[in-house]
Tab-separated table of C-alpha atoms in Angstrom:
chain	number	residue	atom	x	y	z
A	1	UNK	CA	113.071	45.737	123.004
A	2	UNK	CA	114.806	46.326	119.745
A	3	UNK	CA	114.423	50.154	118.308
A	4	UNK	CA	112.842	49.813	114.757
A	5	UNK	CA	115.070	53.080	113.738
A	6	UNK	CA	118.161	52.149	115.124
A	7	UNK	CA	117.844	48.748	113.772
A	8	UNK	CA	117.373	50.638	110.117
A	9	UNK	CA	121.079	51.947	110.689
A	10	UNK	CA	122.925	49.385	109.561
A	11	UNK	CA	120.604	48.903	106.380
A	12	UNK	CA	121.436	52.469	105.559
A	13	UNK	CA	125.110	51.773	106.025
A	14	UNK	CA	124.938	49.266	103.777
A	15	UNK	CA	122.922	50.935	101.069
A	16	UNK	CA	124.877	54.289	101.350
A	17	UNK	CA	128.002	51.722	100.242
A	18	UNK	CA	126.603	50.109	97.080
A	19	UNK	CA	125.817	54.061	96.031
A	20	UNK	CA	129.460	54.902	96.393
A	21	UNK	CA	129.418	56.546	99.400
A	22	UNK	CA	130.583	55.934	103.389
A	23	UNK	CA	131.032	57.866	106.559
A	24	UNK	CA	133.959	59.393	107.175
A	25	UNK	CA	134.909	61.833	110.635
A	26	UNK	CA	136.886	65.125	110.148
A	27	UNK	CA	138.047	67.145	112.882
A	28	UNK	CA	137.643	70.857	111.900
A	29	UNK	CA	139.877	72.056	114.965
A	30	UNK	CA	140.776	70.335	118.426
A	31	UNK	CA	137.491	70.005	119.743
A	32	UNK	CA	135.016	69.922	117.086
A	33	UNK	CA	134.821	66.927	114.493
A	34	UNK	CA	132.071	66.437	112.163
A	35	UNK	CA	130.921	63.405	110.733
A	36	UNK	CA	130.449	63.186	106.577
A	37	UNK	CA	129.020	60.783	103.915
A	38	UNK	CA	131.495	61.223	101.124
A	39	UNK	CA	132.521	58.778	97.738
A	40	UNK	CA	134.650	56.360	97.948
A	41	UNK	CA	137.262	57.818	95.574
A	42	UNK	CA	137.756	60.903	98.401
A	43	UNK	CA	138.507	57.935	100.989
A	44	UNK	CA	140.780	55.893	98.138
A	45	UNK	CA	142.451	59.728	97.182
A	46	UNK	CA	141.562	58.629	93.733
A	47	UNK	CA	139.296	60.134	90.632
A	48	UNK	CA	137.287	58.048	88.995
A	49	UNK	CA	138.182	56.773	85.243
A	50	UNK	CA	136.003	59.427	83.660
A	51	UNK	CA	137.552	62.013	85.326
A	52	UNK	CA	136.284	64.560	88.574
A	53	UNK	CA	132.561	64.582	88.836
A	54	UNK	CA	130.898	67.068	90.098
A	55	UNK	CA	130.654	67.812	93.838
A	56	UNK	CA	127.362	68.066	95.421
A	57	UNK	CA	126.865	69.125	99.158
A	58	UNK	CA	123.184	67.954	101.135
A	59	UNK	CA	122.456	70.056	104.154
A	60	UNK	CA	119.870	68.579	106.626
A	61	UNK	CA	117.591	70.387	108.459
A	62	UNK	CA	116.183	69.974	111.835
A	63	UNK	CA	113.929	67.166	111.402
A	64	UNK	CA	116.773	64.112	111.533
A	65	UNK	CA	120.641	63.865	110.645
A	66	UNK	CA	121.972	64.001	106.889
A	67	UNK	CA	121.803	60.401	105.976
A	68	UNK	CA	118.060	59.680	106.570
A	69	UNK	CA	117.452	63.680	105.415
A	70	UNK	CA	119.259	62.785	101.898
A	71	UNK	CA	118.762	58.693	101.620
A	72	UNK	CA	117.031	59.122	98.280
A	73	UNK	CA	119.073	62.056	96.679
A	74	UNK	CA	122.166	59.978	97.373
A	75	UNK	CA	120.825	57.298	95.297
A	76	UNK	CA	119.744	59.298	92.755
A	77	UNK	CA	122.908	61.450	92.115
A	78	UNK	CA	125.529	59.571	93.140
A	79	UNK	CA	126.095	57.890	89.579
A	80	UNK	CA	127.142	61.724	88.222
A	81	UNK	CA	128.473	63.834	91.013
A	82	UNK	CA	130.538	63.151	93.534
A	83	UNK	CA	127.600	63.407	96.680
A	84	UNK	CA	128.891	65.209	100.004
A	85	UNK	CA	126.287	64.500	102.948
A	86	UNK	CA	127.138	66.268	106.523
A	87	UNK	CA	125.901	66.172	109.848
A	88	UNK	CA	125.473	69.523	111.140
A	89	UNK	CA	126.740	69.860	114.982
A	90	UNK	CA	124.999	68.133	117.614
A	91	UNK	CA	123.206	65.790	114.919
A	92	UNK	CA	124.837	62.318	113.940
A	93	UNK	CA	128.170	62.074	114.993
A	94	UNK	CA	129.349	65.804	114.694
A	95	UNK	CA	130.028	67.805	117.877
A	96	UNK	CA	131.960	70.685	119.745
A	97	UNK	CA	133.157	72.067	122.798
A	98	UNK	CA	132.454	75.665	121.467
A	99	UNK	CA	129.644	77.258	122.443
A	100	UNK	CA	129.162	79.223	119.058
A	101	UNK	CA	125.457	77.633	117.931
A	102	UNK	CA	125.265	80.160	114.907
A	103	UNK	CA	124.743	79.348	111.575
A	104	UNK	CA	127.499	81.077	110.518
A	105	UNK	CA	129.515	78.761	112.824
A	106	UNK	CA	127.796	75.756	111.414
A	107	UNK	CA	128.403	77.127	107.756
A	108	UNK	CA	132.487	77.855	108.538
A	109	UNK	CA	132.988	74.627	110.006
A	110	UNK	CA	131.106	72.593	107.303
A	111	UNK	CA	133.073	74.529	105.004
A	112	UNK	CA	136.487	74.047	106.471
A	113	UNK	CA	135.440	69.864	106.421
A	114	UNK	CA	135.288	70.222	103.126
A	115	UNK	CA	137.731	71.607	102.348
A	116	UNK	CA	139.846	69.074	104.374
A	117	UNK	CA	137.977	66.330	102.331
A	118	UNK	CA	139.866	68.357	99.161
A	119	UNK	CA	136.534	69.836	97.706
A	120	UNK	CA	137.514	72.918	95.910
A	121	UNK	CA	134.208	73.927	93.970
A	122	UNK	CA	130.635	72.336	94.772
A	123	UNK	CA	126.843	73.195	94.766
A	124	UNK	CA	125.190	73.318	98.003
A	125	UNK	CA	121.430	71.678	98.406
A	126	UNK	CA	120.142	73.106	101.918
A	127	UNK	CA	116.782	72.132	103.292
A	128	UNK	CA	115.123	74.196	106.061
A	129	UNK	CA	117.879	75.352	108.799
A	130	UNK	CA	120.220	73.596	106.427
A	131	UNK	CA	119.145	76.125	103.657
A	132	UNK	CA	120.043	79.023	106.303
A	133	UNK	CA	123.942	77.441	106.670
A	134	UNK	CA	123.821	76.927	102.864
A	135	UNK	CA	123.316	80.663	102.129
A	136	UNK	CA	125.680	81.483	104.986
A	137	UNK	CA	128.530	79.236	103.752
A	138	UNK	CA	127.652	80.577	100.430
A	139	UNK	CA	128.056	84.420	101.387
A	140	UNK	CA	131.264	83.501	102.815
A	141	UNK	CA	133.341	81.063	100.664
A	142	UNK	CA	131.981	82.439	97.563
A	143	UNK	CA	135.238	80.566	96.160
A	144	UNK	CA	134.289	77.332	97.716
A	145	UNK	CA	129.843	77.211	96.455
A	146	UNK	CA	129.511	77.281	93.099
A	147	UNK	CA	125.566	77.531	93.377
A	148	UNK	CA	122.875	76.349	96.252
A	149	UNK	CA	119.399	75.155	95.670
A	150	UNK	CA	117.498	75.552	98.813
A	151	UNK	CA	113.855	74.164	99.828
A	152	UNK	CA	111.833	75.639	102.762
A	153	UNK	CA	114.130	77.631	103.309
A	154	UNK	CA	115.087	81.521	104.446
A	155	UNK	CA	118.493	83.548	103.885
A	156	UNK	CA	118.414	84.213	108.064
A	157	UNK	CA	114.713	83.366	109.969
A	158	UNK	CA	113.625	87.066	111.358
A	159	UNK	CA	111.705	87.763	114.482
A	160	UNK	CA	108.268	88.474	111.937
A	161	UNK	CA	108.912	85.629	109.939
A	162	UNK	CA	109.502	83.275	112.966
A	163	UNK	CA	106.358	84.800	114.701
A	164	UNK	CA	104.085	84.507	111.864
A	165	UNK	CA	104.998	81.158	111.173
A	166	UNK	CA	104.279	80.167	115.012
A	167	UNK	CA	101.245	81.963	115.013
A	168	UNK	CA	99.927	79.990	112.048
A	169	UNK	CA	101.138	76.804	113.454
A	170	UNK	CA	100.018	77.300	116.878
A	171	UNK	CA	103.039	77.549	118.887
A	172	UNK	CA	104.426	78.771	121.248
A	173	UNK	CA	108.266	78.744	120.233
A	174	UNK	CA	110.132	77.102	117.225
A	175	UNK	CA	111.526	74.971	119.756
A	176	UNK	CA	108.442	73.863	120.870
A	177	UNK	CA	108.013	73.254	117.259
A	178	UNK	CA	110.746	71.151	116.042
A	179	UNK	CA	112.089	69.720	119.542
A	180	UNK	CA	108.774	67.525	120.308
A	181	UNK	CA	109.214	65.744	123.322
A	182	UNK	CA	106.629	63.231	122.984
A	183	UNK	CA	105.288	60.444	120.406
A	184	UNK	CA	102.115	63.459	119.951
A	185	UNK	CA	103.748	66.590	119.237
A	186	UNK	CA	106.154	64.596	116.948
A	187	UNK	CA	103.074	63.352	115.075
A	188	UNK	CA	101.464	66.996	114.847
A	189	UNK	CA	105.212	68.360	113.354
A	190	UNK	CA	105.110	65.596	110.864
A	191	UNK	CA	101.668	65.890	109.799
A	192	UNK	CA	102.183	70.057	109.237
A	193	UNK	CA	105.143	69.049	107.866
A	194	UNK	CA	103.901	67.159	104.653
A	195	UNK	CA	100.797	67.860	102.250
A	196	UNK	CA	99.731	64.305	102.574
A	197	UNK	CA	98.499	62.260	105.445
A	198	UNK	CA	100.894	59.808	106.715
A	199	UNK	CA	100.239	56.878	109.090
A	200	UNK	CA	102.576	54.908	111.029
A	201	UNK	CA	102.420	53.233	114.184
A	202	UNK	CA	102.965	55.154	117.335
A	203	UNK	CA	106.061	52.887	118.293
A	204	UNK	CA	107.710	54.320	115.128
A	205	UNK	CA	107.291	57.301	116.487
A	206	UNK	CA	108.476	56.473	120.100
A	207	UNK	CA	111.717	55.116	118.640
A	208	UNK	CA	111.829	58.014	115.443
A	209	UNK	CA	112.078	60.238	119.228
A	210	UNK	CA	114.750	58.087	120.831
A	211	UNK	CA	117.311	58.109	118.168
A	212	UNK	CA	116.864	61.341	116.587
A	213	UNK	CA	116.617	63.820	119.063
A	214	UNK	CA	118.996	63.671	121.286
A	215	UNK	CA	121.531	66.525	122.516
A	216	UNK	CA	118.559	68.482	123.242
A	217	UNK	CA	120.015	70.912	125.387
A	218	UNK	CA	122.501	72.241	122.507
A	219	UNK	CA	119.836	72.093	119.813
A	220	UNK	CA	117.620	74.220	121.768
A	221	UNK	CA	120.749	76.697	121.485
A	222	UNK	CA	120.820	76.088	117.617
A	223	UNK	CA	117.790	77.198	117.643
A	224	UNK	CA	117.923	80.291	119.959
A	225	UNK	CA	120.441	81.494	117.462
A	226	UNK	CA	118.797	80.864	114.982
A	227	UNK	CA	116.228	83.482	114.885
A	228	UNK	CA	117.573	87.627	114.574
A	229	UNK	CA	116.164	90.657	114.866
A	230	UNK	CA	114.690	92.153	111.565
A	231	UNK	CA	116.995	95.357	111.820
A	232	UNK	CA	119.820	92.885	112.205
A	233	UNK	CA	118.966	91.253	108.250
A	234	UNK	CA	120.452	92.145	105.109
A	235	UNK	CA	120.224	90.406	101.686
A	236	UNK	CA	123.791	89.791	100.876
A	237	UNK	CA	124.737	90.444	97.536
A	238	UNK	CA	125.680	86.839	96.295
A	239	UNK	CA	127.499	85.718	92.886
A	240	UNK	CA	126.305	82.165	92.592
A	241	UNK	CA	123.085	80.835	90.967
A	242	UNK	CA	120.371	79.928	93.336
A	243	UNK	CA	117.866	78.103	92.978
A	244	UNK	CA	114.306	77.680	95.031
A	245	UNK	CA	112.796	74.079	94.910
A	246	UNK	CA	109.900	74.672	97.112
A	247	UNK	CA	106.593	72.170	97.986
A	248	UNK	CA	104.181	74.172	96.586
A	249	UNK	CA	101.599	72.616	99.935
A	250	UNK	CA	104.173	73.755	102.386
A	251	UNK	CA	102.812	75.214	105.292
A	252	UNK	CA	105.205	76.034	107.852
A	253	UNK	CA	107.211	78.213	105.592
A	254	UNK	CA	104.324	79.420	102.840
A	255	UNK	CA	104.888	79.325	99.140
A	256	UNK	CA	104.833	83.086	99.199
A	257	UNK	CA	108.282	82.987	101.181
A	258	UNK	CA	109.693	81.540	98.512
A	259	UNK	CA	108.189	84.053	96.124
A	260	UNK	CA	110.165	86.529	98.215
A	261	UNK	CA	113.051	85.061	98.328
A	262	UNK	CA	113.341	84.878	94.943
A	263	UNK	CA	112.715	89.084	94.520
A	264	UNK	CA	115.261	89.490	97.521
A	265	UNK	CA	117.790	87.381	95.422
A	266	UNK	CA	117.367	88.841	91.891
A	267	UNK	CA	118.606	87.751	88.580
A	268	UNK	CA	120.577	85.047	89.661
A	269	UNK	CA	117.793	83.524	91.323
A	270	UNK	CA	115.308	80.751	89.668
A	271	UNK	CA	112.142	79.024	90.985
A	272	UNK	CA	110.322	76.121	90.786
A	273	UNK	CA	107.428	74.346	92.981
A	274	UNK	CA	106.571	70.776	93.301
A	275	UNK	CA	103.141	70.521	93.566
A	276	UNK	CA	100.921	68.495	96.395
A	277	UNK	CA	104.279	68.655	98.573
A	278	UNK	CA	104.773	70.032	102.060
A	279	UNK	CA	107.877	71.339	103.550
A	280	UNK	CA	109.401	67.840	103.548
A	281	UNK	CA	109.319	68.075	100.006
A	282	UNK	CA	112.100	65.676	99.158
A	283	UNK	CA	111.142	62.738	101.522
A	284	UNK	CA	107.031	63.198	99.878
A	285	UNK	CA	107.841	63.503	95.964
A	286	UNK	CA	111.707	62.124	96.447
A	287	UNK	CA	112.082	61.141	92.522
A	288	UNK	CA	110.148	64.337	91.153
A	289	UNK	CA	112.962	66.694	94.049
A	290	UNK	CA	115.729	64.875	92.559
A	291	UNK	CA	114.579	65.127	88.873
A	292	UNK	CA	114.239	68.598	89.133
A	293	UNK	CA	117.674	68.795	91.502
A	294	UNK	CA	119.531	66.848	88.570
A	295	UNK	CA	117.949	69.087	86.236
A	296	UNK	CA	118.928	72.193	87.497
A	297	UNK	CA	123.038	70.542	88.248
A	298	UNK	CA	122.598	69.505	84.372
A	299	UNK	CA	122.307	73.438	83.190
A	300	UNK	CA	124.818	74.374	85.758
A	301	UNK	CA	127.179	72.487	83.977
A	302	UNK	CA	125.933	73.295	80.417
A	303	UNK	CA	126.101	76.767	81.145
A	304	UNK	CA	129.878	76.428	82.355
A	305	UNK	CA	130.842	74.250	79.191
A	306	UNK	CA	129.570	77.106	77.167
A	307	UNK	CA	131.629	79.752	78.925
């Protein structure tokens, strides 16, 4: 029986090429490749007419790889900015033999891929455990991120964060949380996961489960290291602009933790909720996220013309 998601892939594919942009493997070091979305003028080695647009980098999160994550941003900016779209290791076609699951390590090899690809200054969008290796690669090739936006997302998820979220939830473990194992606990995630209610048939589901969750074992050890101990957290002290695009509905990670974040982050932080949204904020409202994305890319660049 044909899988309804897998049979979307080559839709996608085609879609992703009348925006400008196709998949492309780099191998970071023997061992470890990572699989990117990038324009066509990075695969040609050749600007466009108007000149070097801006580069834009979309994290994914936990919920599926970067493509059906960032579908609908890649539409809508691809026309202005050159649009970067990675899958994080052990999602899509990215992988290692290392046994560094960090964020950190996530964060240095997406930056050394781009790097590769010849990106030399870019803004980082991060969603969820995206938004984690956003800040990361952020606080450590400062020369590299120009700014990050981030939604649902935390600089590094603590021990009290992590438990308070799973005690609101009801769970036992974030793996429990965002590894379901079965067409019912994939339901629940999705349903916590958005402000409205969404129906779709459970063989959706069933083959949503199939495709996207596999190399189970390893993302169970993304997410082990993934949560630290409180007296292990510091705010780093970072020079970009960053900005919080939050669903103002979300509840696994509360629209007061983004009201922190943005004290913990200062001046150079900015803030702004989408309201009835959940924590998959930019699948629910996906032309209001990437009107107020382009908006916030548009002063980026204003402000750096003035200077």
């Amino acid at each position: 029986m044909v899988n309804f998601v897998a049979a979307l892939r080559p839709m996608v594919r085609w879609l992703m090429k009348i925006a400008g942009v196709q998949p492309y493997t780099v191998e970071i070091e023997p061992g470890t490749v990572m699989n990117f979305w990038v324009p066509l003028e990075t695969l040609k080695k050749k600007p466009s007419k108007k000149g070097d647009k801006p580069a834009v980098v979309l994290v994914q999160g936990f919920f599926s790889d970067g493509i059906m994550t960032w579908l609908f941003q890649a539409f809508a900016l691809s026309k202005q900015y050159s649009v970067y779209i990675p899958d994080l290791l052990f999602f899509g076609g990215s992988i290692t033999d290392k046994t560094d699951r960090s964020p950190r390590f996530q964060a240095e090899c997406l930056a050394a891929g781009l790097r590769k690809l010849g990106v030399e200054r870019c803004t980082v969008v991060g969603f969820s455990y995206g938004g984690t290796v956003a800040f990361k690669m952020a606080e450590l090739h400062a020369d590299l991120v120009e700014a990050v936006v981030v939604s649902g997302s935390v600089i590094e998820l603590t021990d009290s964060t992590n438990e308070t979220m799973l005690q609101n939830l009801g769970y036992s473990s974030v793996s429990e949380m965002l590894l379901p194992t079965s067409v019912k606990a994939l339901k629940r995630i999705i349903s916590l996961a958005l402000h409205k209610k969404l129906w779709l048939p459970d063989r959706f589901y069933k083959d949503f489960l199939e495709v996207m969750y596999t190399n189970r074992k390893e993302r169970g050890e993304l997410l082990e290291a993934f949560v630290i101990s409180n007296k292990d957290f510091t705010v780093p002290n970072f020079p970009q602009m960053i900005h919080i695009l939050w669903g103002e509905n979300d509840r696994l990670l509360k629209l007061e933790i983004a009201q922190n974040l943005k004290g913990q982050l200062g001046e150079n932080a900015s803030f702004q909720g989408i309201n009835k949204a959940g924590h998959l904020v930019h699948l629910e409202h996906p032309c209001v996220y990437s009107r107020c994305l382009k908006q916030f890319l548009a002063s980026l660049h204003e402000d750096k013309a003035q200077k």
